[in-house]
Coordinates of C-alpha atoms in Angstrom, one line a residue:
M81 CA 0.0 0.0 0.0
V82 CA 1.4 3.4 -1.0
Q83 CA 1.5 5.8 1.9
S84 CA 0.4 9.4 1.3
L85 CA 2.3 12.5 2.4
P86 CA 0.8 14.4 5.3
P87 CA -1.6 17.3 4.4
G88 CA -0.6 20.9 5.0
K89 CA 0.8 24.0 3.4
L90 CA 4.4 25.0 3.2
G91 CA 3.7 28.8 3.3
L92 CA 6.1 31.4 1.9
P93 CA 9.3 30.6 0.0
V94 CA 12.2 29.8 2.3
I95 CA 10.7 31.1 5.6
G96 CA 7.5 29.1 5.2
E97 CA 5.3 29.5 8.3
T98 CA 8.1 30.3 10.7
I99 CA 6.8 33.7 11.8
A100 CA 3.3 32.3 12.6
F101 CA 4.9 29.4 14.5
F102 CA 6.8 31.8 16.7
T103 CA 3.9 34.2 17.4
D104 CA 0.8 32.0 17.7
R105 CA 0.6 29.6 20.7
E106 CA -2.3 27.8 18.9
F107 CA -0.3 27.3 15.7
A108 CA -0.5 23.5 15.9
I109 CA -3.9 23.3 17.4
K110 CA -5.5 25.3 14.5
R111 CA -3.8 23.2 11.9
H112 CA -4.7 19.9 13.5
E113 CA -8.3 21.1 13.5
R114 CA -8.0 21.7 9.7
Y115 CA -5.8 18.8 8.7
G116 CA -6.2 16.1 11.3
P117 CA -3.6 14.3 13.6
V118 CA -0.7 14.7 11.1
F119 CA 0.2 17.8 9.1
K120 CA 3.3 19.3 7.4
T121 CA 4.5 22.8 7.1
N122 CA 7.8 24.6 6.5
L123 CA 9.8 26.0 9.4
F124 CA 13.3 27.5 9.0
G125 CA 13.3 26.5 5.3
Q126 CA 12.7 22.8 6.1
T127 CA 9.7 20.6 5.7
T128 CA 8.4 19.9 9.2
V129 CA 5.8 17.3 10.3
F130 CA 3.6 17.7 13.4
L131 CA 2.2 14.6 15.1
Q132 CA -0.8 15.2 17.4
G133 CA -1.1 14.5 21.1
A134 CA 0.3 11.9 23.4
D135 CA 0.5 9.3 20.7
G136 CA 2.6 11.5 18.5
N137 CA 4.9 12.4 21.4
R138 CA 5.3 8.7 22.2
F139 CA 6.1 7.8 18.6
I140 CA 8.8 10.5 18.3
L141 CA 10.3 10.2 21.8
T142 CA 10.6 6.4 21.8
N143 CA 12.1 6.2 18.4
E144 CA 15.1 8.4 19.1
T145 CA 18.2 7.1 17.1
K146 CA 15.9 4.8 15.1
Y147 CA 13.9 7.3 13.1
F148 CA 14.7 10.6 14.8
Q149 CA 17.7 12.6 16.0
I150 CA 17.9 15.7 18.1
S151 CA 17.6 18.9 16.1
W152 CA 17.4 22.6 17.0
P153 CA 16.7 25.8 15.0
P154 CA 19.9 27.1 13.4
S155 CA 20.2 30.0 15.8
V156 CA 20.0 27.8 18.8
E157 CA 22.6 25.4 17.4
Q158 CA 25.1 28.2 16.8
L159 CA 24.5 29.9 20.1
L160 CA 24.6 26.8 22.4
G161 CA 27.8 25.5 20.8
P162 CA 28.6 22.2 19.2
L163 CA 30.0 20.5 22.3
S164 CA 26.9 21.1 24.5
L165 CA 24.8 18.2 25.8
A166 CA 21.8 19.6 23.9
L167 CA 23.5 18.9 20.5
Q168 CA 25.4 15.7 21.3
S169 CA 24.1 12.4 20.3
G170 CA 24.8 8.7 20.5
H171 CA 27.5 7.4 22.9
T172 CA 28.9 10.8 23.6
H173 CA 25.4 12.1 24.7
V174 CA 24.9 9.1 27.0
S175 CA 28.4 9.5 28.5
R176 CA 28.1 13.2 29.1
R177 CA 24.5 12.9 30.4
K178 CA 25.8 10.4 33.1
I179 CA 28.4 12.9 34.2
L180 CA 26.1 16.0 34.3
A181 CA 23.2 14.0 36.0
Q182 CA 25.3 13.7 39.1
A183 CA 24.7 17.4 39.9
F184 CA 21.0 16.7 40.1
Q185 CA 20.9 13.5 42.2
P186 CA 18.9 13.6 45.5
R187 CA 22.1 14.0 47.6
A188 CA 23.2 17.0 45.6
L189 CA 19.7 18.5 45.7
A190 CA 19.6 18.3 49.5
G191 CA 22.7 20.4 49.6
Y192 CA 21.2 23.2 47.4
V193 CA 18.2 24.0 49.7
E194 CA 20.2 26.3 52.0
A195 CA 21.7 28.4 49.2
M196 CA 18.3 28.7 47.5
N197 CA 16.8 29.9 50.8
V198 CA 19.5 32.5 51.3
I199 CA 19.1 33.9 47.8
S200 CA 15.3 33.8 48.3
D201 CA 15.6 35.9 51.5
R202 CA 17.5 38.6 49.7
Y203 CA 15.0 38.9 46.9
L204 CA 11.9 38.6 49.0
D205 CA 13.1 41.4 51.3
R206 CA 13.8 43.6 48.3
W207 CA 10.4 43.0 46.8
V208 CA 8.7 43.9 50.1
Q209 CA 10.6 47.2 50.1
Q210 CA 9.7 48.0 46.5
E211 CA 6.0 47.4 47.2
T212 CA 5.1 47.6 43.5
L213 CA 7.3 46.0 40.9
T214 CA 7.5 44.4 37.4
W215 CA 8.1 40.9 38.6
Y216 CA 9.3 39.0 35.5
P217 CA 12.7 40.7 35.1
E218 CA 13.2 40.3 38.9
L219 CA 12.4 36.6 38.6
R220 CA 15.0 36.4 35.8
D221 CA 17.7 37.8 38.1
Y222 CA 16.5 35.5 40.9
T223 CA 16.8 32.3 38.9
L224 CA 20.1 33.4 37.3
D225 CA 21.6 34.1 40.7
I226 CA 20.5 30.6 41.8
A227 CA 21.8 28.9 38.7
C228 CA 25.2 30.8 38.9
K229 CA 25.6 29.9 42.6
L230 CA 24.7 26.3 42.4
L231 CA 26.1 25.4 39.0
I232 CA 29.4 27.5 38.8
G233 CA 29.8 28.9 42.4
L234 CA 29.4 32.5 41.3
D235 CA 27.7 34.9 43.8
D236 CA 25.3 37.6 42.5
G237 CA 25.6 36.4 38.9
A238 CA 22.8 38.6 37.6
A239 CA 24.7 41.7 38.6
M240 CA 28.1 40.5 37.2
P241 CA 29.3 41.0 33.6
L242 CA 28.4 37.4 33.0
G243 CA 24.8 38.2 33.8
H244 CA 24.6 41.1 31.4
Y245 CA 26.2 39.1 28.6
Y246 CA 23.8 36.3 29.3
E247 CA 20.7 38.6 28.8
D248 CA 21.8 39.5 25.2
W249 CA 22.8 35.9 24.5
S250 CA 19.5 34.4 25.6
T251 CA 17.4 37.1 23.8
G252 CA 18.8 35.9 20.4
L253 CA 18.5 32.2 20.9
F254 CA 15.3 31.9 18.9
S255 CA 15.9 34.3 16.1
I256 CA 16.7 34.5 12.4
P257 CA 20.5 33.6 12.3
L258 CA 21.6 36.7 10.5
N259 CA 25.0 37.7 12.1
L260 CA 24.9 41.4 11.7
P261 CA 25.7 44.0 14.5
W262 CA 22.1 45.2 14.8
T263 CA 20.2 41.9 14.7
A264 CA 19.2 39.9 17.8
F265 CA 21.3 37.0 16.6
G266 CA 24.3 39.2 15.9
K267 CA 24.2 40.7 19.4
A268 CA 23.7 37.2 20.9
F269 CA 26.6 35.8 18.9
R270 CA 29.0 38.5 20.2
S271 CA 27.6 38.0 23.8
R272 CA 28.3 34.3 23.5
E273 CA 32.0 35.1 22.9
K274 CA 32.1 37.3 26.0
L275 CA 30.3 34.7 28.0
L276 CA 32.8 32.1 27.1
V277 CA 35.6 34.4 28.2
E278 CA 34.0 34.8 31.6
I279 CA 33.3 31.1 32.0
E280 CA 36.9 30.2 30.9
Q281 CA 38.2 32.5 33.6
L282 CA 36.0 30.8 36.3
I283 CA 37.3 27.4 35.1
R284 CA 41.0 28.5 35.2
D285 CA 40.5 30.2 38.6
R286 CA 39.1 27.0 40.0
Q287 CA 41.8 24.9 38.5
A288 CA 44.5 27.2 39.8
Q289 CA 43.6 26.9 43.5
A290 CA 46.6 25.6 45.3
T291 CA 44.3 23.9 47.8
P292 CA 41.0 23.2 46.1
V293 CA 37.9 24.1 48.1
A294 CA 35.0 21.9 47.3
K295 CA 32.1 24.1 46.3
N296 CA 29.8 21.1 45.6
D297 CA 28.5 22.7 42.4
A298 CA 28.3 21.4 38.8
L299 CA 31.6 22.9 37.9
D300 CA 33.4 20.9 40.6
L301 CA 31.7 17.8 39.3
M302 CA 32.7 18.4 35.7
L303 CA 36.3 19.3 36.5
S304 CA 36.8 16.0 38.3
A305 CA 34.7 13.9 35.8
R306 CA 36.2 11.3 33.6
D307 CA 34.6 9.6 30.6
D308 CA 34.7 5.8 29.9
D309 CA 38.2 6.1 28.5
G310 CA 39.4 7.9 31.6
E311 CA 39.7 11.3 29.9
G312 CA 38.5 14.6 31.4
L313 CA 36.4 17.1 29.6
S314 CA 38.4 19.6 27.5
L315 CA 38.3 23.3 28.3
E316 CA 36.2 24.0 25.2
E317 CA 33.6 21.3 26.1
L318 CA 33.5 22.5 29.7
K319 CA 32.6 26.0 28.5
D320 CA 29.8 24.8 26.2
Q321 CA 28.4 22.4 28.9
I322 CA 28.3 25.2 31.5
L323 CA 26.5 27.5 29.1
V324 CA 23.8 25.0 28.3
L325 CA 23.4 24.2 32.0
L326 CA 22.9 27.9 32.8
F327 CA 20.3 28.1 30.1
A328 CA 18.5 25.0 31.2
G329 CA 18.6 26.1 34.9
H330 CA 17.4 29.6 34.3
E331 CA 15.3 30.5 31.2
T332 CA 12.6 27.9 31.6
L333 CA 12.5 28.3 35.4
T334 CA 11.8 32.0 35.1
S335 CA 8.8 31.3 32.8
A336 CA 7.5 28.6 35.2
L337 CA 7.8 30.9 38.3
S338 CA 6.0 33.8 36.6
A339 CA 3.3 31.4 35.4
L340 CA 2.8 30.2 38.9
C341 CA 2.6 33.7 40.4
L342 CA 0.2 34.8 37.6
L343 CA -2.2 31.8 37.9
L344 CA -2.3 31.8 41.7
A345 CA -3.2 35.5 41.6
Q346 CA -6.0 34.8 39.1
H347 CA -7.4 31.9 41.1
P348 CA -7.9 32.9 44.8
Q349 CA -9.7 29.7 45.8
V350 CA -6.7 27.7 44.7
L351 CA -4.4 30.2 46.4
A352 CA -6.4 29.9 49.7
R353 CA -6.2 26.1 49.7
A354 CA -2.5 26.2 49.0
R355 CA -2.0 28.6 51.9
Q356 CA -3.9 26.3 54.2
E357 CA -1.6 23.4 53.3
Q358 CA 1.4 25.5 54.2
Q359 CA -0.2 26.5 57.5
D360 CA -0.7 22.8 58.3
L361 CA 3.0 22.3 57.8
A362 CA 4.1 25.7 59.4
D363 CA 6.0 24.1 62.3
Q364 CA 8.2 22.0 60.0
P365 CA 11.4 23.3 58.3
L366 CA 11.6 23.8 54.6
N367 CA 13.7 20.8 53.6
L368 CA 13.3 17.9 51.1
E369 CA 11.2 15.8 53.5
T370 CA 8.8 18.6 54.2
L371 CA 8.5 19.5 50.5
K372 CA 7.4 15.9 49.8
Q373 CA 4.4 16.3 52.1
M374 CA 3.0 19.2 50.0
L375 CA 0.7 17.1 47.8
Y376 CA -1.7 19.9 46.8
L377 CA 1.3 22.1 45.9
D378 CA 2.5 19.2 43.7
Q379 CA -0.9 19.3 41.9
I380 CA -0.7 23.1 41.4
L381 CA 2.8 22.9 39.9
K382 CA 1.7 20.1 37.5
E383 CA -1.3 22.2 36.4
V384 CA 0.9 25.4 36.0
L385 CA 3.2 23.4 33.8
R386 CA 0.3 22.0 31.8
V387 CA -1.4 25.3 31.2
I388 CA 1.7 27.4 30.5
P389 CA 4.6 25.0 29.7
P390 CA 7.9 26.8 29.5
V391 CA 8.7 24.9 26.3
G392 CA 6.1 24.4 23.6
G393 CA 7.7 21.3 22.0
G394 CA 11.0 19.9 20.6
F395 CA 12.5 19.4 17.2
R396 CA 13.9 16.1 15.8
S397 CA 15.5 15.5 12.5
V398 CA 14.1 12.5 10.5
I399 CA 17.0 10.2 9.9
Q400 CA 15.0 7.3 8.4
D401 CA 11.8 7.0 6.4
C402 CA 9.0 5.9 8.6
E403 CA 5.2 5.7 8.7
Y404 CA 2.7 7.1 11.2
Q405 CA -1.0 6.7 11.0
G406 CA -0.9 5.9 7.3
Y407 CA 1.3 8.9 6.4
Q408 CA 4.9 8.8 5.1
I409 CA 7.4 10.8 7.0
Q410 CA 10.5 11.3 4.8
K411 CA 14.2 11.2 5.7
G412 CA 15.6 14.7 5.7
W413 CA 12.4 16.3 7.1
Q414 CA 12.2 17.5 10.7
S415 CA 9.5 16.6 13.2
L416 CA 8.2 18.3 16.3
Y417 CA 6.9 16.6 19.4
Q418 CA 4.3 18.8 21.0
I419 CA 4.0 19.9 24.6
N420 CA 1.6 22.9 24.5
A421 CA -0.9 21.3 22.1
T422 CA -0.9 18.0 24.0
H423 CA -1.6 19.7 27.3
L424 CA -4.6 21.5 25.7
D425 CA -6.0 18.3 24.2
P426 CA -9.6 18.0 25.4
T427 CA -9.5 14.2 24.9
L428 CA -6.8 14.1 27.6
Y429 CA -7.8 17.0 29.8
P430 CA -11.5 17.9 29.9
N431 CA -12.0 21.7 29.8
P432 CA -8.3 22.2 29.0
Q433 CA -8.4 26.0 29.3
E434 CA -9.6 25.8 32.9
F435 CA -7.0 26.0 35.7
D436 CA -7.9 23.0 37.8
P437 CA -5.1 21.4 40.0
D438 CA -7.6 18.7 41.1
R439 CA -7.2 17.1 37.7
F440 CA -3.9 15.7 39.1
D441 CA -5.3 14.3 42.4
A442 CA -5.1 10.5 42.9
D443 CA -8.7 9.9 41.9
R444 CA -8.6 11.7 38.6
A445 CA -4.9 11.5 37.6
E446 CA -5.7 12.8 34.1
D447 CA -1.9 12.8 33.3
K448 CA -1.8 9.0 33.8
Q449 CA -4.4 8.1 31.2
K450 CA -1.8 7.9 28.4
P451 CA 2.0 7.8 28.4
F452 CA 3.5 11.1 27.2
A453 CA 0.3 13.1 28.0
H454 CA 2.0 15.4 30.5
V455 CA 5.5 16.3 29.2
P456 CA 6.7 19.7 30.5
F457 CA 10.2 18.2 30.8
G458 CA 10.1 16.3 27.5
G459 CA 10.6 12.5 27.6
G460 CA 12.6 9.6 26.4
L461 CA 16.4 9.6 26.2
R462 CA 16.5 13.4 26.3
E463 CA 14.1 14.1 29.2
C464 CA 15.3 17.3 30.9
I465 CA 18.3 16.3 33.0
G466 CA 17.6 19.1 35.5
K467 CA 13.9 18.4 36.1
E468 CA 14.3 17.6 39.8
F469 CA 16.4 20.7 40.3
A470 CA 13.6 22.7 38.6
R471 CA 10.9 21.1 40.7
L472 CA 12.9 21.8 43.9
E473 CA 13.5 25.4 43.0
I474 CA 9.8 26.0 42.0
K475 CA 8.4 24.2 45.0
L476 CA 10.7 25.9 47.5
F477 CA 9.9 29.3 46.0
A478 CA 6.2 28.6 46.0
A479 CA 6.2 27.4 49.7
R480 CA 8.1 30.6 50.7
L481 CA 5.5 32.8 49.0
L482 CA 2.5 31.0 50.3
R483 CA 3.8 30.9 53.9
E484 CA 5.0 34.5 54.2
Y485 CA 3.9 36.8 51.4
Q486 CA 0.9 38.1 49.4
W487 CA 0.7 39.7 46.0
E488 CA -1.9 41.1 43.7
L489 CA -1.9 42.0 40.0
L490 CA -1.9 45.7 39.2
P491 CA -4.6 47.0 36.9
D492 CA -4.1 48.2 33.4
Q493 CA -1.5 45.8 32.2
D494 CA -1.4 43.3 29.3
L495 CA -1.2 39.8 30.6
D496 CA -1.3 38.1 27.2
L497 CA 1.7 35.8 26.8
V498 CA 4.7 36.5 24.6
V499 CA 5.9 33.0 23.8
I500 CA 9.5 33.5 22.5
P501 CA 11.9 32.3 23.9
T502 CA 9.7 31.2 26.7
P503 CA 6.1 32.3 27.8
K504 CA 5.9 35.5 29.8
P505 CA 3.2 38.2 30.2
K506 CA 3.6 41.1 27.7
D507 CA 3.9 43.8 30.3
G508 CA 6.2 41.8 32.6
L509 CA 3.7 40.9 35.4
K510 CA 3.2 44.0 37.4
V511 CA 2.3 43.3 41.1
R512 CA 1.9 44.8 44.5
F513 CA 3.9 42.7 46.9
S514 CA 3.9 42.6 50.7
K515 CA 4.3 40.4 53.8
L516 CA 1.3 38.5 55.0
Q517 CA -0.5 40.3 57.8

């Protein structure tokens, strides 16, 4: 039986439908309604096939190395660097993932709580003093300070030159890769070079210590790591790996924290119930054991990541012709597994636009109906390596807010989401912030 090619339109010459893809959160949903569970389009000058829902996610994510291989937009590939975990594949990817994963094991996470609380204290006090603030840029500094401290041992990273270079670099990650001085990509490319100089100096300073002082951060781990052949990571690879860890430990977390703050402010009944859970645990210290007892907060965080996932999906190159639901997917195309569209699928999540943490309680467990139905951290061989680090940081931050502080959204602001590089309210989430009375 001859398989047919997926339906769909390729859009404009060269750029295809890339602009619509970047600017419309319902890009895939609208086209699935028109074409069905499989459609093709043109993104970044390349034919791209979208597979719908949990089944599509499962097909792509469980066939890595057989039919699919990691792929990123050209701008991301150039700005992350060829030696970063995000671009590595095969044996090298597996080997490096084992090394980097050690920084996110339970024992390491337990050691991060104190530093997270110290940094939280500083920011929470500052926000109380400010009274009214635009929260998103503050949250960016907060998460960058935590990432810098726990990954590379750098204090006050957001205020350092590295932090300023990082801002320009991350702004150009998802952009047209035109390397000119005035383009977002051109600025990001030059900022990457400055970032690598800063990172290299951190590495050399750490290596030069006559009596090394263990900082218990990811940099310590990578400096001492050896691969299967007993070789350490080269200086060039160390720089790329640190850069991708900073991105993974900062950009998406900022989006998740702002989504949490926005959705709780918009749903006072959920907020009140979450506060009650914290009051019931108020006599217990904020450590890993106490955090495990916050079951309703777990449901809230799952629902936040369902409604506003920090990443909308992930690209894969098609490395072998294959067939899915009667359609031919050709070698040389790229595919996209879908997070945002899956999380809004009414066959998985009834009333998907409604913010309802109870959909994740033990009785309903809507995310358990199908594998790959709830995938805020991806899945398969490339599931986010730092997902437990992210969960710890979000949950600890949420617990601190719920126990001690209150906030309300200021009027006359645009709360529609800008989606690139990660979702955030257009006007930056303006709030009035104070201690609980």
